């Protein structure tokens, strides 16, 4: 049994990623992780695209821009902007470079990060269909459900990678331009730099998890169409629309159910003691979106006719 | 191994049936619908189930319940408090006071970058805020206002009082005498009051302090607040003319700590003030909760500097106008305002003439001729503006009224109304417009 399935996985891999066939030998050995073959080839395909690398480069540039802007402003003698306007935590950046991580994540989370996710998620199925490779993927007996799961896992991996790119770039820029040291939490408590770094890591994971919902929505939209561009545009357009709806005070009754509503709650990890209410609400909401739109994508993808 | 076949149509997991794709499609689309339905039902039903079923508690008389509150000696608690206020004001700029008796930060510009407690606590006067409170005896309290990606903390520990605003990375420091809690009117207790006044506990005590012949008090059922069984105490003014319909206080059945306070306005609608614990723990908070040292790089304002600053800007009424006479009455002004709004202005100040009784009492304040109406707090937007500028603004903010006393402007909120006469007298109270005009007429 496992023999046959291993063959399927290997075969799927050959079909899935252009150069992945070379690695098929490694997967051929009976291995409990054989299921990951498809995922690995998908991840490889996505991260080898120039488009993906360009997206990550743009994300990595954001902390550089923010860091340089703050540096120039404070070198002119002006004190740190006073906190009025600008992304959260920006007033603290001059005292501690680690805050550039939080500032950059707060600055990219509303738009840049989800936009990048929307591009990758929207392209996942529709892009394959558009370029005519989807039916070859399906000729391999890997099964549609497994292909969809592999695609979703890839998008989630990209969420994490994109967040980490922003965080690591911000940490590097922060360390270069500003002093590092003990971290003052927003409750006024001071913790060691190691503790601060730990919290920064936790925040990066929470931010990545905050994008799980929009990834599921993007994947669902991607199963609806054969045009990759249409799916990306629809996902990003939906994202902007929902962000706007989240700002209209008259709609406060529905806002707690919009996926970006609790995004900024990652800052609650910087309170002492940590304020869990909104963090948990955020994670629960993302899980709900993932369940609803993930199963909708599954329903659509496993029942539709693939003609191209 | 059903999967060893070209999966042309679908995943082979349930691939046994052949042509009935239409039905299978419907079943599959049912999955997301079911997930969404279950989620919606959970969101809708769980709070309903949790809040239904008021706890069964032994009967208690209103007197016993009030005595229980008064006797409550709970010193240690920590928890989250949700405060919603809807005073019917236009959206307040930060640093503006809503309170009645002529204090307020009208004379102080740029309150936003100031970490002093006065400017921050006034922000609670509008909108919904989440606070976290912790207390360990009379010497140690902490209050944090949770903002979006920022926090304002007020920490009182022994003779130290610190305020820290993370959004602007600025701190405020004041020293208070150690004998807090004994004096009752010492500076420190004012500070402590300022610190605590947003907690349901203090609010309820203020409201109960105003209980006298003009008030009807009854026990009105039970409720569950923050997971604890509580009695509902309903306090209603007997007099007509008050803008307050009722004050409802949920009192913990076990230890008599007020857990929730709701103030309803006569005009109906949402409660004017709704402050209650969403989570509460009567254990001893960790000692480190009350430690604070100013973070590196934070701009620290000392209380004395702040005072000089305020006086220079003509805001000295903040400190002297209350008749307390102590320059360091941190937050006390606010506490008094706050308490007054609740207690219907029952307590008088030495420099303020109070007419009427109980809930319907009206404070009469003589303002120096030509002083800025902005200091009244009701028109705080005018700030330092001169009288000339202000009169135009007043027309747009208030309604013009006239009577035997002459003419003036009435500024209305859902709770507090104020009448500023043209000859510079201010009448303020939690009463309706007619009562204010009557008071002005009678004063003539």
GROMACS .gro file of N, CA, C and O in nm, chain B residues 202-269:
model
  272
  510UNK      N    1  -1.534   5.228   4.313
  510UNK     CA    2  -1.538   5.367   4.356
  510UNK      C    3  -1.663   5.435   4.306
  510UNK      O    4  -1.727   5.510   4.378
  511UNK      N    5  -1.696   5.408   4.181
  511UNK     CA    6  -1.813   5.474   4.123
  511UNK      C    7  -1.936   5.442   4.207
  511UNK      O    8  -2.018   5.529   4.238
  512UNK      N    9  -1.948   5.317   4.245
  512UNK     CA   10  -2.066   5.276   4.320
  512UNK      C   11  -2.067   5.342   4.457
  512UNK      O   12  -2.172   5.386   4.506
  513UNK      N   13  -1.949   5.351   4.519
  513UNK     CA   14  -1.945   5.413   4.650
  513UNK      C   15  -1.984   5.560   4.642
  513UNK      O   16  -2.054   5.612   4.729
  514UNK      N   17  -1.940   5.626   4.535
  514UNK     CA   18  -1.976   5.765   4.517
  514UNK      C   19  -2.126   5.780   4.502
  514UNK      O   20  -2.188   5.869   4.559
  515UNK      N   21  -2.182   5.690   4.424
  515UNK     CA   22  -2.326   5.699   4.401
  515UNK      C   23  -2.402   5.672   4.530
  515UNK      O   24  -2.500   5.740   4.562
  516UNK      N   25  -2.355   5.574   4.607
  516UNK     CA   26  -2.425   5.541   4.731
  516UNK      C   27  -2.408   5.650   4.835
  516UNK      O   28  -2.493   5.669   4.921
  517UNK      N   29  -2.298   5.724   4.824
  517UNK     CA   30  -2.276   5.832   4.918
  517UNK      C   31  -2.384   5.939   4.901
  517UNK      O   32  -2.414   6.014   4.993
  518UNK      N   33  -2.438   5.946   4.783
  518UNK     CA   34  -2.538   6.048   4.755
  518UNK      C   35  -2.678   6.003   4.797
  518UNK      O   36  -2.774   6.078   4.781
  519UNK      N   37  -2.688   5.881   4.847
  519UNK     CA   38  -2.819   5.830   4.884
  519UNK      C   39  -2.871   5.904   5.006
  519UNK      O   40  -2.805   5.910   5.110
  520UNK      N   41  -2.985   5.963   4.995
  520UNK     CA   42  -3.049   6.026   5.111
  520UNK      C   43  -3.199   6.024   5.086
  520UNK      O   44  -3.248   5.942   5.009
  521UNK      N   45  -3.272   6.115   5.149
  521UNK     CA   46  -3.417   6.114   5.137
  521UNK      C   47  -3.468   6.132   4.996
  521UNK      O   48  -3.581   6.095   4.966
  522UNK      N   49  -3.384   6.188   4.911
  522UNK     CA   50  -3.432   6.219   4.777
  522UNK      C   51  -3.417   6.101   4.682
  522UNK      O   52  -3.434   6.115   4.562
  523UNK      N   53  -3.383   5.987   4.738
  523UNK     CA   54  -3.349   5.874   4.653
  523UNK      C   55  -3.428   5.751   4.694
  523UNK      O   56  -3.448   5.726   4.812
  524UNK      N   57  -3.471   5.675   4.596
  524UNK     CA   58  -3.532   5.547   4.630
  524UNK      C   59  -3.436   5.437   4.589
  524UNK      O   60  -3.382   5.437   4.479
  525UNK      N   61  -3.413   5.346   4.681
  525UNK     CA   62  -3.318   5.238   4.657
  525UNK      C   63  -3.392   5.106   4.669
  525UNK      O   64  -3.470   5.087   4.762
  526UNK      N   65  -3.368   5.017   4.575
  526UNK     CA   66  -3.432   4.887   4.586
  526UNK      C   67  -3.340   4.781   4.529
  526UNK      O   68  -3.251   4.810   4.450
  527UNK      N   69  -3.364   4.658   4.572
  527UNK     CA   70  -3.290   4.546   4.514
  527UNK      C   71  -3.374   4.493   4.399
  527UNK      O   72  -3.490   4.462   4.416
  528UNK      N   73  -3.313   4.488   4.284
  528UNK     CA   74  -3.388   4.456   4.164
  528UNK      C   75  -3.327   4.334   4.096
  528UNK      O   76  -3.256   4.343   3.997
  529UNK      N   77  -3.352   4.218   4.154
  529UNK     CA   78  -3.308   4.094   4.092
  529UNK      C   79  -3.159   4.067   4.109
  529UNK      O   80  -3.089   4.133   4.185
  530UNK      N   81  -3.115   3.968   4.036
  530UNK     CA   82  -2.975   3.927   4.044
  530UNK      C   83  -2.917   3.922   3.905
  530UNK      O   84  -2.988   3.931   3.806
  531UNK      N   85  -2.787   3.910   3.898
  531UNK     CA   86  -2.721   3.904   3.767
  531UNK      C   87  -2.588   3.833   3.784
  531UNK      O   88  -2.541   3.813   3.896
  532UNK      N   89  -2.531   3.796   3.672
  532UNK     CA   90  -2.398   3.739   3.674
  532UNK      C   91  -2.304   3.839   3.609
  532UNK      O   92  -2.324   3.879   3.495
  533UNK      N   93  -2.205   3.884   3.681
  533UNK     CA   94  -2.110   3.981   3.628
  533UNK      C   95  -1.970   3.921   3.642
  533UNK      O   96  -1.932   3.879   3.751
  534UNK      N   97  -1.899   3.917   3.531
  534UNK     CA   98  -1.763   3.864   3.530
  534UNK      C   99  -1.758   3.727   3.595
  534UNK      O  100  -1.665   3.693   3.667
  535UNK      N  101  -1.863   3.648   3.572
  535UNK     CA  102  -1.865   3.512   3.624
  535UNK      C  103  -1.899   3.501   3.771
  535UNK      O  104  -1.893   3.393   3.828
  536UNK      N  105  -1.937   3.611   3.834
  536UNK     CA  106  -1.969   3.606   3.976
  536UNK      C  107  -2.116   3.641   3.996
  536UNK      O  108  -2.174   3.721   3.923
  537UNK      N  109  -2.175   3.581   4.099
  537UNK     CA  110  -2.314   3.610   4.130
  537UNK      C  111  -2.323   3.748   4.195
  537UNK      O  112  -2.241   3.783   4.280
  538UNK      N  113  -2.424   3.823   4.153
  538UNK     CA  114  -2.434   3.958   4.206
  538UNK      C  115  -2.579   3.997   4.223
  538UNK      O  116  -2.668   3.948   4.153
  539UNK      N  117  -2.603   4.085   4.321
  539UNK     CA  118  -2.734   4.148   4.337
  539UNK      C  119  -2.737   4.276   4.255
  539UNK      O  120  -2.637   4.343   4.241
  540UNK      N  121  -2.855   4.308   4.203
  540UNK     CA  122  -2.869   4.433   4.131
  540UNK      C  123  -2.934   4.536   4.224
  540UNK      O  124  -3.047   4.518   4.267
  541UNK      N  125  -2.863   4.641   4.249
  541UNK     CA  126  -2.916   4.748   4.332
  541UNK      C  127  -2.961   4.860   4.239
  541UNK      O  128  -2.884   4.904   4.154
  542UNK      N  129  -3.085   4.901   4.255
  542UNK     CA  130  -3.136   5.004   4.167
  542UNK      C  131  -3.156   5.133   4.248
  542UNK      O  132  -3.224   5.133   4.350
  543UNK      N  133  -3.093   5.239   4.204
  543UNK     CA  134  -3.100   5.367   4.274
  543UNK      C  135  -3.170   5.465   4.182
  543UNK      O  136  -3.125   5.488   4.070
  544UNK      N  137  -3.281   5.524   4.231
  544UNK     CA  138  -3.355   5.617   4.145
  544UNK      C  139  -3.378   5.748   4.216
  544UNK      O  140  -3.414   5.749   4.335
  545UNK      N  141  -3.359   5.858   4.146
  545UNK     CA  142  -3.391   5.986   4.209
  545UNK      C  143  -3.542   6.003   4.218
  545UNK      O  144  -3.615   5.967   4.127
  546UNK      N  145  -3.588   6.056   4.333
  546UNK     CA  146  -3.731   6.078   4.349
  546UNK      C  147  -3.774   6.210   4.287
  546UNK      O  148  -3.887   6.226   4.245
  547UNK      N  149  -3.679   6.306   4.285
  547UNK     CA  150  -3.717   6.438   4.239
  547UNK      C  151  -3.736   6.441   4.089
  547UNK      O  152  -3.672   6.366   4.016
  548UNK      N  153  -3.822   6.531   4.046
  548UNK     CA  154  -3.832   6.552   3.902
  548UNK      C  155  -3.723   6.650   3.865
  548UNK      O  156  -3.662   6.713   3.949
  549UNK      N  157  -3.697   6.658   3.738
  549UNK     CA  158  -3.597   6.754   3.693
  549UNK      C  159  -3.460   6.694   3.676
  549UNK      O  160  -3.377   6.749   3.606
  550UNK      N  161  -3.437   6.580   3.738
  550UNK     CA  162  -3.307   6.518   3.721
  550UNK      C  163  -3.298   6.453   3.583
  550UNK      O  164  -3.397   6.404   3.530
  551UNK      N  165  -3.180   6.455   3.526
  551UNK     CA  166  -3.163   6.391   3.395
  551UNK      C  167  -3.138   6.241   3.410
  551UNK      O  168  -3.133   6.170   3.312
  552UNK      N  169  -3.118   6.196   3.533
  552UNK     CA  170  -3.085   6.056   3.555
  552UNK      C  171  -3.211   5.976   3.579
  552UNK      O  172  -3.294   6.012   3.664
  553UNK      N  173  -3.230   5.872   3.502
  553UNK     CA  174  -3.344   5.784   3.522
  553UNK      C  175  -3.315   5.690   3.638
  553UNK      O  176  -3.391   5.681   3.733
  554UNK      N  177  -3.203   5.621   3.631
  554UNK     CA  178  -3.168   5.531   3.739
  554UNK      C  179  -3.021   5.496   3.732
  554UNK      O  180  -2.957   5.509   3.628
  555UNK      N  181  -2.970   5.454   3.845
  555UNK     CA  182  -2.835   5.401   3.851
  555UNK      C  183  -2.848   5.257   3.899
  555UNK      O  184  -2.911   5.232   4.001
  556UNK      N  185  -2.793   5.167   3.823
  556UNK     CA  186  -2.800   5.026   3.863
  556UNK      C  187  -2.660   4.979   3.900
  556UNK      O  188  -2.564   5.000   3.827
  557UNK      N  189  -2.652   4.914   4.014
  557UNK     CA  190  -2.522   4.869   4.063
  557UNK      C  191  -2.531   4.720   4.090
  557UNK      O  192  -2.619   4.675   4.163
  558UNK      N  193  -2.441   4.645   4.029
  558UNK     CA  194  -2.435   4.501   4.057
  558UNK      C  195  -2.334   4.480   4.169
  558UNK      O  196  -2.218   4.521   4.157
  559UNK      N  197  -2.379   4.420   4.277
  559UNK     CA  198  -2.295   4.401   4.394
  559UNK      C  199  -2.265   4.253   4.411
  559UNK      O  200  -2.357   4.170   4.412
  560UNK      N  201  -2.139   4.222   4.425
  560UNK     CA  202  -2.099   4.083   4.443
  560UNK      C  203  -2.169   4.025   4.565
  560UNK      O  204  -2.165   4.082   4.675
  561UNK      N  205  -2.233   3.909   4.548
  561UNK     CA  206  -2.312   3.852   4.657
  561UNK      C  207  -2.223   3.804   4.771
  561UNK      O  208  -2.266   3.798   4.886
  562UNK      N  209  -2.099   3.769   4.740
  562UNK     CA  210  -2.012   3.714   4.845
  562UNK      C  211  -1.945   3.822   4.928
  562UNK      O  212  -1.950   3.822   5.049
  563UNK      N  213  -1.877   3.916   4.860
  563UNK     CA  214  -1.794   4.009   4.937
  563UNK      C  215  -1.838   4.154   4.926
  563UNK      O  216  -1.770   4.244   4.975
  564UNK      N  217  -1.952   4.179   4.861
  564UNK     CA  218  -2.005   4.314   4.861
  564UNK      C  219  -1.929   4.413   4.773
  564UNK      O  220  -1.947   4.534   4.788
  565UNK      N  221  -1.846   4.363   4.685
  565UNK     CA  222  -1.775   4.455   4.596
  565UNK      C  223  -1.865   4.488   4.477
  565UNK      O  224  -1.917   4.398   4.413
  566UNK      N  225  -1.885   4.617   4.449
  566UNK     CA  226  -1.964   4.652   4.332
  566UNK      C  227  -1.891   4.610   4.205
  566UNK      O  228  -1.774   4.642   4.188
  567UNK      N  229  -1.959   4.538   4.119
  567UNK     CA  230  -1.893   4.485   4.000
  567UNK      C  231  -1.931   4.560   3.874
  567UNK      O  232  -1.859   4.555   3.776
  568UNK      N  233  -2.044   4.626   3.878
  568UNK     CA  234  -2.089   4.692   3.755
  568UNK      C  235  -2.179   4.809   3.791
  568UNK      O  236  -2.261   4.798   3.881
  569UNK      N  237  -2.161   4.918   3.720
  569UNK     CA  238  -2.243   5.035   3.743
  569UNK      C  239  -2.299   5.080   3.609
  569UNK      O  240  -2.227   5.092   3.511
  570UNK      N  241  -2.429   5.101   3.605
  570UNK     CA  242  -2.492   5.149   3.483
  570UNK      C  243  -2.575   5.272   3.516
  570UNK      O  244  -2.655   5.269   3.609
  571UNK      N  245  -2.554   5.378   3.443
  571UNK     CA  246  -2.631   5.500   3.463
  571UNK      C  247  -2.720   5.520   3.342
  571UNK      O  248  -2.671   5.528   3.229
  572UNK      N  249  -2.849   5.524   3.364
  572UNK     CA  250  -2.943   5.543   3.255
  572UNK      C  251  -2.997   5.685   3.257
  572UNK      O  252  -3.027   5.739   3.362
  573UNK      N  253  -3.009   5.742   3.139
  573UNK     CA  254  -3.058   5.879   3.129
  573UNK      C  255  -3.209   5.879   3.112
  573UNK      O  256  -3.266   5.784   3.059
  574UNK      N  257  -3.272   5.987   3.154
  574UNK     CA  258  -3.416   6.003   3.136
  574UNK      C  259  -3.454   5.998   2.990
  574UNK      O  260  -3.560   5.950   2.953
  575UNK      N  261  -3.364   6.051   2.906
  575UNK     CA  262  -3.396   6.058   2.764
  575UNK      C  263  -3.396   5.921   2.698
  575UNK      O  264  -3.425   5.910   2.580
  576UNK      N  265  -3.361   5.816   2.773
  576UNK     CA  266  -3.364   5.682   2.716
  576UNK      C  267  -3.241   5.652   2.634
  576UNK      O  268  -3.141   5.723   2.638
  577UNK      N  269  -3.248   5.545   2.560
  577UNK     CA  270  -3.136   5.507   2.476
  577UNK      C  271  -3.031   5.430   2.554
  577UNK      O  272  -3.059   5.375   2.660
   0.00000   0.00000   0.00000
